[in-house]
Amino acid sequence: MLLNAVYSHRNPQQCKRDVCGFPLRAMKSVSERENKDIWWSQKRKQRSVYYIRIFSRQMEMMLSAQTSVGRVLMILVFLLNIGTLIIYFIDLIEAEQLPYSLPARVIYVDKFFNAFFVFYFGLRFVGADDKLRFWLELNSLVDFFTIPPVFVSALLRKNCFGLRFLRALRLLDLPRILQILRITKDDYSIRLSKLFAMFISTWLTAAGFIHLVENNGDPWVQPVNSQHITYFRCMYLVMVTMSTVGYGDVVVQTALGRTFIFFFIIGGLVLFANLIPEVLEIVQSRRGYKSCYEVVSGKNYIVVCGNVTLKSVTTFLKDFLLQDKGNVCTEILFLGESLPSLELEAVFKCYSPYATFFYGSALNSEDLKRVRMESANACLILADVCSPEPYTEDISNIMRVLSVKNHCPKTRVILQIIQSRNKVYLPNIPNWDWKMGDSIICFAELKLGFMAQSCLVPGLSTLLTSLFIGKENAETKRKHLKDKMLLGDKDYRVMALQLSNDFAGMTFMEVCRLCFVKLNLILLGIELQFGSRGESAILINPSPQIKLCRNTMGFFIAHSLGEVKRAHFYCRVCHSDIQDPEQIEKCQCGSKPSPKTFSEKMKFYGESLVLDGQPAKLRSLSILPPQRFVDGDPHAQEEESSSVSLYLTGRFHWCDAVPLHEALLSCENQAVLYLQDHILVCVFGDANSPLIGLQDFVMPLRATNLLYHELKDIVLLGPLEYLQREWKFIQNFPKLWLFSGSALSCADLKAVNVQDCAACVILSSNTPISNNPSLVDTESILATLNVRSMEVKLSSSSLDAVFGAGALGNQSEPRYKRIPITTELKFSPNARFINEAPRSSSDIAEEDLLSPTAAPAGAIFSDGFLNSLLSMTYYNHHILALLQALVTSRTSPELEQLEEEDRRLSRSLDNVVQNPYQVRCKLALLPLSERWLSGGMEDSFGDIYCKALDTFGILCFGLYRLTEEPNPFKNRFVIARPASDLKMLPTDLLFSIVPFNIATEDL
């Protein structure tokens, strides 16, 4: 207190001094100087650390050959290593001839080389991140044991070999040097250089060690047990040891040498046994699979790329040869992105006359040049259907298409893809042309389309498979039939050929009847050209308003191409009186009338359309007037269809987006109690599984060729976390419901009235986690058995209502109400787990399990047969377009694109009905009613065919007949293209193509 008072009365100048008498300003300057020194010292430290880091980074980049100086330094070090290794060999030769003389110039050159190695060693040490680990690196150990002997030799003026042979280990840097020099670019040359460097360095190092210990002897043995052996004899000994030959002409005498040989035999055996065969394999594969294809004039060939595996190649070759009927005139070049396995090599050797493998990628233009893609007839791209990532698989194949089209724009491309939503990328690819034959085979679209149509037309998938894809095994069917000649011996297929120009000006029904009666052919549809740009559309049983023009393509059901040629050669002048169709051949007459031109026909069609009336041929009470596609009773459906319109192109029934919660059913919801005659879709999936693409399943069931009141309710049963992912793609389709549950639960199946459903479909999206193919369909198999257990035994009072009178057979046999089940199997042999073959057919072979008679329990669908479409499309892409029109209810891609453009411009649906090319028929399974029969019970298929065509405009092309008793489940089998004289039974059902404006339930 006293001091403070004293200081307070002092002069302000005096107050600036401290207690000890020093001025405060001086103290402040000292503290500032100290702080400044500390700051500068920290700054210097930071700067030094910064420069050290910069230096270390530059050294690291230089030593790793990231800079031009680093690359030059690495190459220089490698060359100097080779040089000092050569000097070592020179020293060995001179030491054997003149044991104690060495030219001074060689010593100085070697000394200079090793001095540079010391400098490089210091650079590596400075640039090393881990200093301790640096001392244990292979290159560091080589320097430790090779640099000192050179300086010792220079000081003593005599040879001091030491461990200088370890310089051979630096040959391991050869592959990296070759990559830096751009000498090795591909995988083949890089692998070969690594194997070569490893083998040579090991060989030379082992020979140097044996030479050292054998010429010096064991250091603990007296007298010395050494032997004089040259370095090259040591190399010979090492090679003989590695090859396990062991001639015994050169042996080691020292204990160190024998110990080394003992361990070297083990390592050398592994090295020689693995590296040498691998080198030979690389060289052979390079020579065999990296060659160029030599084009032979007049010889056709195709290129197959994508998923080239053992399974895909085997399936493709089998289908391709089946399509070619054994007369192979087209060579197949497989372009695989990985070398073939031993099993795949065996397949190529078996098919060597017409199948060749080339190692490469369709994404590489050099590989496309090697296989001469520009001269190939077509490029076929295979997809891996079982891929866990279907989107990635599709995008990879689309990129292959882009690569092929950029390299050779005129090459035809046939592509397999898994998901239909990825098709939108392909029309955007330059040079993609539908008219040139470029085609897309979408597995999801066709598979789900088949299964959807099977819900409306049971047995259709079996019928179309036999007609479009493969040969139907008639022998298996005959095991269940007493009448062995019922099916005949012919294998009918769908074939396409240009119709005779004499049919120009006729309606389709007129041509169809003439072909059936006169030529014994069933005509399904035509491909008609329209528009100024040559667009075409597939028309199946088209309207009578459309008349045929010249050069029209027809689609027939026939046994052979020779039968189809009857329609191509038909002449009204020369063949009108011929009764036997076998006599119809090409004529040379010149009296054929000249029909109208195409433009005149199109003008005539536009003037002759009468949309308010109805065709003269269609005379039936069941025919409904055309009403802009959404037909039926307007008063009964006014409220229900008020919010339902048509999709932009008019091909599908459409409605406003339905929120998920409104479409979600539950056990408490009263709407579930009224489910009747609906389609139940059981789905397995989770939040991470790939999407099935339920849109492809729903669209054929909501096509506008079905009247609105004919649409069946669709109930999707599955996990809600999966269904909500699919809902955004199907929320605009009417009569669609969701139920959160599982088909493995009987309670959930009862909740959705599975006993009263019209059809049940089981789909699975889960990726198989087991390598055993028999376990990939576990959920689908168990769900099928679970649904089958819900089938009820019918009472005698309800038998007539279900099966009809007179069709019951033995009343003492138990009868069951079968739930129509369609199960998707990813591995077709798993059908044996759900098949219930009759006892009398226990001798059915396992490969026949997918036939209709061997699988009476329900439809089994495996998409393996879709691989056959690739070969079929190559020979005739029109067949694929017809199958897509039948299954998916879609027209040609060109017509769909034009329709969508027109609708966007007009924003009106008035033109939908006015275009006769958009009027599409529907598939149906029709019973034989009284109006189909002539009055007697001896009607044949030919009589029914003509009656249905003339009276209703309905085209029949197949038969669905009950199998013989005992048949408690009322199972049926398919007859594709029945014989004209085949007698009909009252219980027969007809596969038919019905005009869109006919109500099938009234027929």
PDB file of N, CA, C and O in Angstrom, residues 69-129:
ATOM      1  N   VAL A  69      13.029 -37.732 -65.120  1.00  0.00           N
ATOM      2  CA  VAL A  69      14.358 -37.958 -64.527  1.00  0.00           C
ATOM      3  C   VAL A  69      14.375 -39.288 -63.774  1.00  0.00           C
ATOM      4  O   VAL A  69      15.353 -40.050 -63.846  1.00  0.00           O
ATOM      5  N   GLY A  70      13.311 -39.586 -63.065  1.00  0.00           N
ATOM      6  CA  GLY A  70      13.242 -40.847 -62.343  1.00  0.00           C
ATOM      7  C   GLY A  70      13.257 -42.039 -63.279  1.00  0.00           C
ATOM      8  O   GLY A  70      13.886 -43.065 -62.980  1.00  0.00           O
ATOM      9  N   ARG A  71      12.553 -41.940 -64.421  1.00  0.00           N
ATOM     10  CA  ARG A  71      12.564 -43.050 -65.381  1.00  0.00           C
ATOM     11  C   ARG A  71      13.946 -43.251 -65.977  1.00  0.00           C
ATOM     12  O   ARG A  71      14.410 -44.385 -66.132  1.00  0.00           O
ATOM     13  N   VAL A  72      14.603 -42.145 -66.305  1.00  0.00           N
ATOM     14  CA  VAL A  72      15.970 -42.268 -66.836  1.00  0.00           C
ATOM     15  C   VAL A  72      16.893 -42.874 -65.789  1.00  0.00           C
ATOM     16  O   VAL A  72      17.741 -43.732 -66.095  1.00  0.00           O
ATOM     17  N   LEU A  73      16.763 -42.457 -64.532  1.00  0.00           N
ATOM     18  CA  LEU A  73      17.604 -42.979 -63.461  1.00  0.00           C
ATOM     19  C   LEU A  73      17.358 -44.468 -63.244  1.00  0.00           C
ATOM     20  O   LEU A  73      18.312 -45.243 -63.057  1.00  0.00           O
ATOM     21  N   MET A  74      16.103 -44.896 -63.274  1.00  0.00           N
ATOM     22  CA  MET A  74      15.809 -46.320 -63.065  1.00  0.00           C
ATOM     23  C   MET A  74      16.375 -47.167 -64.196  1.00  0.00           C
ATOM     24  O   MET A  74      16.943 -48.244 -63.967  1.00  0.00           O
ATOM     25  N   ILE A  75      16.207 -46.699 -65.417  1.00  0.00           N
ATOM     26  CA  ILE A  75      16.754 -47.454 -66.550  1.00  0.00           C
ATOM     27  C   ILE A  75      18.273 -47.492 -66.485  1.00  0.00           C
ATOM     28  O   ILE A  75      18.906 -48.529 -66.762  1.00  0.00           O
ATOM     29  N   LEU A  76      18.889 -46.384 -66.102  1.00  0.00           N
ATOM     30  CA  LEU A  76      20.353 -46.332 -65.992  1.00  0.00           C
ATOM     31  C   LEU A  76      20.852 -47.302 -64.925  1.00  0.00           C
ATOM     32  O   LEU A  76      21.836 -48.021 -65.129  1.00  0.00           O
ATOM     33  N   VAL A  77      20.189 -47.336 -63.768  1.00  0.00           N
ATOM     34  CA  VAL A  77      20.592 -48.258 -62.702  1.00  0.00           C
ATOM     35  C   VAL A  77      20.470 -49.696 -63.164  1.00  0.00           C
ATOM     36  O   VAL A  77      21.333 -50.542 -62.877  1.00  0.00           O
ATOM     37  N   PHE A  78      19.401 -50.009 -63.888  1.00  0.00           N
ATOM     38  CA  PHE A  78      19.227 -51.377 -64.374  1.00  0.00           C
ATOM     39  C   PHE A  78      20.340 -51.755 -65.357  1.00  0.00           C
ATOM     40  O   PHE A  78      20.888 -52.860 -65.301  1.00  0.00           O
ATOM     41  N   LEU A  79      20.672 -50.837 -66.261  1.00  0.00           N
ATOM     42  CA  LEU A  79      21.747 -51.121 -67.223  1.00  0.00           C
ATOM     43  C   LEU A  79      23.093 -51.290 -66.524  1.00  0.00           C
ATOM     44  O   LEU A  79      23.902 -52.157 -66.902  1.00  0.00           O
ATOM     45  N   LEU A  80      23.355 -50.502 -65.501  1.00  0.00           N
ATOM     46  CA  LEU A  80      24.608 -50.641 -64.772  1.00  0.00           C
ATOM     47  C   LEU A  80      24.641 -51.965 -64.008  1.00  0.00           C
ATOM     48  O   LEU A  80      25.702 -52.579 -63.861  1.00  0.00           O
ATOM     49  N   ASN A  81      23.487 -52.422 -63.502  1.00  0.00           N
ATOM     50  CA  ASN A  81      23.439 -53.731 -62.859  1.00  0.00           C
ATOM     51  C   ASN A  81      23.772 -54.840 -63.847  1.00  0.00           C
ATOM     52  O   ASN A  81      24.485 -55.789 -63.524  1.00  0.00           O
ATOM     53  N   ILE A  82      23.212 -54.727 -65.048  1.00  0.00           N
ATOM     54  CA  ILE A  82      23.545 -55.710 -66.081  1.00  0.00           C
ATOM     55  C   ILE A  82      25.026 -55.641 -66.413  1.00  0.00           C
ATOM     56  O   ILE A  82      25.700 -56.672 -66.607  1.00  0.00           O
ATOM     57  N   GLY A  83      25.560 -54.398 -66.460  1.00  0.00           N
ATOM     58  CA  GLY A  83      26.981 -54.255 -66.756  1.00  0.00           C
ATOM     59  C   GLY A  83      27.870 -54.889 -65.695  1.00  0.00           C
ATOM     60  O   GLY A  83      28.831 -55.591 -66.008  1.00  0.00           O
ATOM     61  N   THR A  84      27.573 -54.657 -64.416  1.00  0.00           N
ATOM     62  CA  THR A  84      28.406 -55.242 -63.360  1.00  0.00           C
ATOM     63  C   THR A  84      28.244 -56.755 -63.290  1.00  0.00           C
ATOM     64  O   THR A  84      29.178 -57.464 -62.903  1.00  0.00           O
ATOM     65  N   LEU A  85      27.072 -57.271 -63.697  1.00  0.00           N
ATOM     66  CA  LEU A  85      26.891 -58.729 -63.768  1.00  0.00           C
ATOM     67  C   LEU A  85      27.741 -59.313 -64.892  1.00  0.00           C
ATOM     68  O   LEU A  85      28.344 -60.400 -64.739  1.00  0.00           O
ATOM     69  N   ILE A  86      27.825 -58.595 -65.999  1.00  0.00           N
ATOM     70  CA  ILE A  86      28.687 -59.047 -67.108  1.00  0.00           C
ATOM     71  C   ILE A  86      30.152 -59.025 -66.686  1.00  0.00           C
ATOM     72  O   ILE A  86      30.932 -59.930 -67.010  1.00  0.00           O
ATOM     73  N   ILE A  87      30.550 -57.974 -65.959  1.00  0.00           N
ATOM     74  CA  ILE A  87      31.936 -57.907 -65.463  1.00  0.00           C
ATOM     75  C   ILE A  87      32.213 -59.080 -64.526  1.00  0.00           C
ATOM     76  O   ILE A  87      33.314 -59.642 -64.519  1.00  0.00           O
ATOM     77  N   TYR A  88      31.217 -59.462 -63.726  1.00  0.00           N
ATOM     78  CA  TYR A  88      31.383 -60.634 -62.844  1.00  0.00           C
ATOM     79  C   TYR A  88      31.646 -61.893 -63.659  1.00  0.00           C
ATOM     80  O   TYR A  88      32.521 -62.711 -63.309  1.00  0.00           O
ATOM     81  N   PHE A  89      30.917 -62.054 -64.767  1.00  0.00           N
ATOM     82  CA  PHE A  89      31.153 -63.222 -65.620  1.00  0.00           C
ATOM     83  C   PHE A  89      32.543 -63.165 -66.267  1.00  0.00           C
ATOM     84  O   PHE A  89      33.225 -64.194 -66.396  1.00  0.00           O
ATOM     85  N   ILE A  90      32.986 -61.960 -66.660  1.00  0.00           N
ATOM     86  CA  ILE A  90      34.331 -61.814 -67.245  1.00  0.00           C
ATOM     87  C   ILE A  90      35.394 -62.161 -66.216  1.00  0.00           C
ATOM     88  O   ILE A  90      36.394 -62.840 -66.519  1.00  0.00           O
ATOM     89  N   ASP A  91      35.165 -61.719 -64.977  1.00  0.00           N
ATOM     90  CA  ASP A  91      36.113 -62.047 -63.913  1.00  0.00           C
ATOM     91  C   ASP A  91      36.198 -63.552 -63.698  1.00  0.00           C
ATOM     92  O   ASP A  91      37.284 -64.102 -63.435  1.00  0.00           O
ATOM     93  N   LEU A  92      35.072 -64.231 -63.797  1.00  0.00           N
ATOM     94  CA  LEU A  92      35.066 -65.689 -63.617  1.00  0.00           C
ATOM     95  C   LEU A  92      35.879 -66.376 -64.715  1.00  0.00           C
ATOM     96  O   LEU A  92      36.678 -67.295 -64.445  1.00  0.00           O
ATOM     97  N   ILE A  93      35.714 -65.914 -65.948  1.00  0.00           N
ATOM     98  CA  ILE A  93      36.447 -66.530 -67.063  1.00  0.00           C
ATOM     99  C   ILE A  93      37.939 -66.285 -66.923  1.00  0.00           C
ATOM    100  O   ILE A  93      38.770 -67.191 -67.082  1.00  0.00           O
ATOM    101  N   GLU A  94      38.315 -65.036 -66.604  1.00  0.00           N
ATOM    102  CA  GLU A  94      39.729 -64.712 -66.473  1.00  0.00           C
ATOM    103  C   GLU A  94      40.343 -65.402 -65.265  1.00  0.00           C
ATOM    104  O   GLU A  94      41.511 -65.787 -65.273  1.00  0.00           O
ATOM    105  N   ALA A  95      39.545 -65.562 -64.194  1.00  0.00           N
ATOM    106  CA  ALA A  95      40.077 -66.246 -63.007  1.00  0.00           C
ATOM    107  C   ALA A  95      40.334 -67.721 -63.288  1.00  0.00           C
ATOM    108  O   ALA A  95      41.255 -68.317 -62.723  1.00  0.00           O
ATOM    109  N   GLU A  96      39.562 -68.317 -64.156  1.00  0.00           N
ATOM    110  CA  GLU A  96      39.780 -69.729 -64.476  1.00  0.00           C
ATOM    111  C   GLU A  96      40.977 -69.900 -65.389  1.00  0.00           C
ATOM    112  O   GLU A  96      41.705 -70.894 -65.306  1.00  0.00           O
ATOM    113  N   GLN A  97      41.251 -68.924 -66.273  1.00  0.00           N
ATOM    114  CA  GLN A  97      42.415 -69.021 -67.164  1.00  0.00           C
ATOM    115  C   GLN A  97      43.670 -68.480 -66.498  1.00  0.00           C
ATOM    116  O   GLN A  97      44.718 -69.120 -66.511  1.00  0.00           O
ATOM    117  N   LEU A  98      43.613 -67.300 -65.895  1.00  0.00           N
ATOM    118  CA  LEU A  98      44.742 -66.676 -65.192  1.00  0.00           C
ATOM    119  C   LEU A  98      44.294 -66.396 -63.773  1.00  0.00           C
ATOM    120  O   LEU A  98      43.703 -65.339 -63.494  1.00  0.00           O
ATOM    121  N   PRO A  99      44.503 -67.278 -62.865  1.00  0.00           N
ATOM    122  CA  PRO A  99      43.885 -67.186 -61.536  1.00  0.00           C
ATOM    123  C   PRO A  99      44.175 -65.893 -60.794  1.00  0.00           C
ATOM    124  O   PRO A  99      43.336 -65.455 -60.027  1.00  0.00           O
ATOM    125  N   TYR A 100      45.332 -65.239 -60.998  1.00  0.00           N
ATOM    126  CA  TYR A 100      45.650 -64.075 -60.142  1.00  0.00           C
ATOM    127  C   TYR A 100      45.935 -62.832 -60.955  1.00  0.00           C
ATOM    128  O   TYR A 100      46.692 -61.974 -60.530  1.00  0.00           O
ATOM    129  N   SER A 101      45.390 -62.699 -62.135  1.00  0.00           N
ATOM    130  CA  SER A 101      45.587 -61.486 -62.945  1.00  0.00           C
ATOM    131  C   SER A 101      44.239 -60.913 -63.332  1.00  0.00           C
ATOM    132  O   SER A 101      43.297 -61.637 -63.631  1.00  0.00           O
ATOM    133  N   LEU A 102      44.130 -59.604 -63.303  1.00  0.00           N
ATOM    134  CA  LEU A 102      42.893 -58.919 -63.660  1.00  0.00           C
ATOM    135  C   LEU A 102      43.256 -57.571 -64.267  1.00  0.00           C
ATOM    136  O   LEU A 102      44.042 -56.824 -63.675  1.00  0.00           O
ATOM    137  N   PRO A 103      42.730 -57.262 -65.437  1.00  0.00           N
ATOM    138  CA  PRO A 103      43.066 -55.971 -66.050  1.00  0.00           C
ATOM    139  C   PRO A 103      42.593 -54.813 -65.178  1.00  0.00           C
ATOM    140  O   PRO A 103      41.510 -54.852 -64.592  1.00  0.00           O
ATOM    141  N   ALA A 104      43.401 -53.802 -65.098  1.00  0.00           N
ATOM    142  CA  ALA A 104      43.092 -52.661 -64.227  1.00  0.00           C
ATOM    143  C   ALA A 104      41.876 -51.898 -64.727  1.00  0.00           C
ATOM    144  O   ALA A 104      41.081 -51.374 -63.939  1.00  0.00           O
ATOM    145  N   ARG A 105      41.679 -51.876 -66.049  1.00  0.00           N
ATOM    146  CA  ARG A 105      40.553 -51.102 -66.583  1.00  0.00           C
ATOM    147  C   ARG A 105      39.209 -51.711 -66.185  1.00  0.00           C
ATOM    148  O   ARG A 105      38.247 -50.993 -65.925  1.00  0.00           O
ATOM    149  N   VAL A 106      39.165 -53.047 -66.093  1.00  0.00           N
ATOM    150  CA  VAL A 106      37.920 -53.692 -65.685  1.00  0.00           C
ATOM    151  C   VAL A 106      37.617 -53.377 -64.226  1.00  0.00           C
ATOM    152  O   VAL A 106      36.481 -53.143 -63.837  1.00  0.00           O
ATOM    153  N   ILE A 107      38.650 -53.355 -63.385  1.00  0.00           N
ATOM    154  CA  ILE A 107      38.448 -53.057 -61.965  1.00  0.00           C
ATOM    155  C   ILE A 107      37.932 -51.642 -61.790  1.00  0.00           C
ATOM    156  O   ILE A 107      37.009 -51.392 -60.995  1.00  0.00           O
ATOM    157  N   TYR A 108      38.486 -50.687 -62.537  1.00  0.00           N
ATOM    158  CA  TYR A 108      38.060 -49.307 -62.398  1.00  0.00           C
ATOM    159  C   TYR A 108      36.635 -49.090 -62.925  1.00  0.00           C
ATOM    160  O   TYR A 108      35.866 -48.301 -62.349  1.00  0.00           O
ATOM    161  N   VAL A 109      36.288 -49.785 -64.009  1.00  0.00           N
ATOM    162  CA  VAL A 109      34.913 -49.666 -64.527  1.00  0.00           C
ATOM    163  C   VAL A 109      33.926 -50.209 -63.516  1.00  0.00           C
ATOM    164  O   VAL A 109      32.898 -49.587 -63.215  1.00  0.00           O
ATOM    165  N   ASP A 110      34.250 -51.379 -62.956  1.00  0.00           N
ATOM    166  CA  ASP A 110      33.369 -51.967 -61.960  1.00  0.00           C
ATOM    167  C   ASP A 110      33.290 -51.103 -60.705  1.00  0.00           C
ATOM    168  O   ASP A 110      32.233 -50.977 -60.070  1.00  0.00           O
ATOM    169  N   LYS A 111      34.437 -50.488 -60.341  1.00  0.00           N
ATOM    170  CA  LYS A 111      34.462 -49.601 -59.180  1.00  0.00           C
ATOM    171  C   LYS A 111      33.584 -48.374 -59.411  1.00  0.00           C
ATOM    172  O   LYS A 111      32.861 -47.919 -58.503  1.00  0.00           O
ATOM    173  N   PHE A 112      33.601 -47.845 -60.627  1.00  0.00           N
ATOM    174  CA  PHE A 112      32.744 -46.703 -60.947  1.00  0.00           C
ATOM    175  C   PHE A 112      31.269 -47.088 -60.872  1.00  0.00           C
ATOM    176  O   PHE A 112      30.449 -46.334 -60.321  1.00  0.00           O
ATOM    177  N   PHE A 113      30.936 -48.260 -61.398  1.00  0.00           N
ATOM    178  CA  PHE A 113      29.544 -48.712 -61.339  1.00  0.00           C
ATOM    179  C   PHE A 113      29.063 -48.823 -59.884  1.00  0.00           C
ATOM    180  O   PHE A 113      27.976 -48.373 -59.527  1.00  0.00           O
ATOM    181  N   ASN A 114      29.891 -49.423 -59.042  1.00  0.00           N
ATOM    182  CA  ASN A 114      29.473 -49.620 -57.659  1.00  0.00           C
ATOM    183  C   ASN A 114      29.452 -48.308 -56.885  1.00  0.00           C
ATOM    184  O   ASN A 114      28.679 -48.174 -55.928  1.00  0.00           O
ATOM    185  N   ALA A 115      30.296 -47.362 -57.271  1.00  0.00           N
ATOM    186  CA  ALA A 115      30.226 -46.044 -56.648  1.00  0.00           C
ATOM    187  C   ALA A 115      28.888 -45.371 -56.968  1.00  0.00           C
ATOM    188  O   ALA A 115      28.282 -44.708 -56.109  1.00  0.00           O
ATOM    189  N   PHE A 116      28.421 -45.574 -58.184  1.00  0.00           N
ATOM    190  CA  PHE A 116      27.101 -45.040 -58.539  1.00  0.00           C
ATOM    191  C   PHE A 116      26.002 -45.740 -57.749  1.00  0.00           C
ATOM    192  O   PHE A 116      25.006 -45.121 -57.346  1.00  0.00           O
ATOM    193  N   PHE A 117      26.198 -47.059 -57.487  1.00  0.00           N
ATOM    194  CA  PHE A 117      25.216 -47.788 -56.682  1.00  0.00           C
ATOM    195  C   PHE A 117      25.170 -47.245 -55.252  1.00  0.00           C
ATOM    196  O   PHE A 117      24.100 -47.211 -54.630  1.00  0.00           O
ATOM    197  N   VAL A 118      26.338 -46.832 -54.730  1.00  0.00           N
ATOM    198  CA  VAL A 118      26.358 -46.235 -53.394  1.00  0.00           C
ATOM    199  C   VAL A 118      25.564 -44.927 -53.389  1.00  0.00           C
ATOM    200  O   VAL A 118      24.788 -44.645 -52.451  1.00  0.00           O
ATOM    201  N   PHE A 119      25.749 -44.118 -54.433  1.00  0.00           N
ATOM    202  CA  PHE A 119      24.995 -42.880 -54.555  1.00  0.00           C
ATOM    203  C   PHE A 119      23.491 -43.153 -54.651  1.00  0.00           C
ATOM    204  O   PHE A 119      22.673 -42.498 -53.982  1.00  0.00           O
ATOM    205  N   TYR A 120      23.111 -44.139 -55.439  1.00  0.00           N
ATOM    206  CA  TYR A 120      21.699 -44.481 -55.597  1.00  0.00           C
ATOM    207  C   TYR A 120      21.128 -45.053 -54.292  1.00  0.00           C
ATOM    208  O   TYR A 120      19.962 -44.830 -53.961  1.00  0.00           O
ATOM    209  N   PHE A 121      21.987 -45.789 -53.557  1.00  0.00           N
ATOM    210  CA  PHE A 121      21.578 -46.310 -52.256  1.00  0.00           C
ATOM    211  C   PHE A 121      21.234 -45.159 -51.295  1.00  0.00           C
ATOM    212  O   PHE A 121      20.261 -45.220 -50.549  1.00  0.00           O
ATOM    213  N   GLY A 122      22.056 -44.098 -51.340  1.00  0.00           N
ATOM    214  CA  GLY A 122      21.781 -42.941 -50.486  1.00  0.00           C
ATOM    215  C   GLY A 122      20.491 -42.247 -50.872  1.00  0.00           C
ATOM    216  O   GLY A 122      19.718 -41.810 -50.002  1.00  0.00           O
ATOM    217  N   LEU A 123      20.231 -42.132 -52.175  1.00  0.00           N
ATOM    218  CA  LEU A 123      18.973 -41.536 -52.612  1.00  0.00           C
ATOM    219  C   LEU A 123      17.774 -42.349 -52.144  1.00  0.00           C
ATOM    220  O   LEU A 123      16.763 -41.800 -51.691  1.00  0.00           O
ATOM    221  N   ARG A 124      17.886 -43.665 -52.244  1.00  0.00           N
ATOM    222  CA  ARG A 124      16.796 -44.521 -51.800  1.00  0.00           C
ATOM    223  C   ARG A 124      16.572 -44.410 -50.300  1.00  0.00           C
ATOM    224  O   ARG A 124      15.437 -44.460 -49.810  1.00  0.00           O
ATOM    225  N   PHE A 125      17.663 -44.262 -49.549  1.00  0.00           N
ATOM    226  CA  PHE A 125      17.547 -44.130 -48.100  1.00  0.00           C
ATOM    227  C   PHE A 125      16.851 -42.829 -47.715  1.00  0.00           C
ATOM    228  O   PHE A 125      16.008 -42.789 -46.816  1.00  0.00           O
ATOM    229  N   VAL A 126      17.197 -41.737 -48.426  1.00  0.00           N
ATOM    230  CA  VAL A 126      16.579 -40.453 -48.124  1.00  0.00           C
ATOM    231  C   VAL A 126      15.096 -40.468 -48.476  1.00  0.00           C
ATOM    232  O   VAL A 126      14.259 -39.927 -47.751  1.00  0.00           O
ATOM    233  N   GLY A 127      14.752 -41.119 -49.578  1.00  0.00           N
ATOM    234  CA  GLY A 127      13.365 -41.132 -50.022  1.00  0.00           C
ATOM    235  C   GLY A 127      12.507 -42.183 -49.356  1.00  0.00           C
ATOM    236  O   GLY A 127      11.290 -42.219 -49.597  1.00  0.00           O
ATOM    237  N   ALA A 128      13.098 -43.052 -48.516  1.00  0.00           N
ATOM    238  CA  ALA A 128      12.328 -44.115 -47.874  1.00  0.00           C
ATOM    239  C   ALA A 128      11.483 -43.557 -46.740  1.00  0.00           C
ATOM    240  O   ALA A 128      11.949 -42.745 -45.935  1.00  0.00           O
ATOM    241  N   ASP A 129      10.231 -44.007 -46.653  1.00  0.00           N
ATOM    242  CA  ASP A 129       9.357 -43.594 -45.556  1.00  0.00           C
ATOM    243  C   ASP A 129       9.697 -44.334 -44.277  1.00  0.00           C
ATOM    244  O   ASP A 129       9.746 -43.739 -43.195  1.00  0.00           O
TER     245      ASP A 129
END
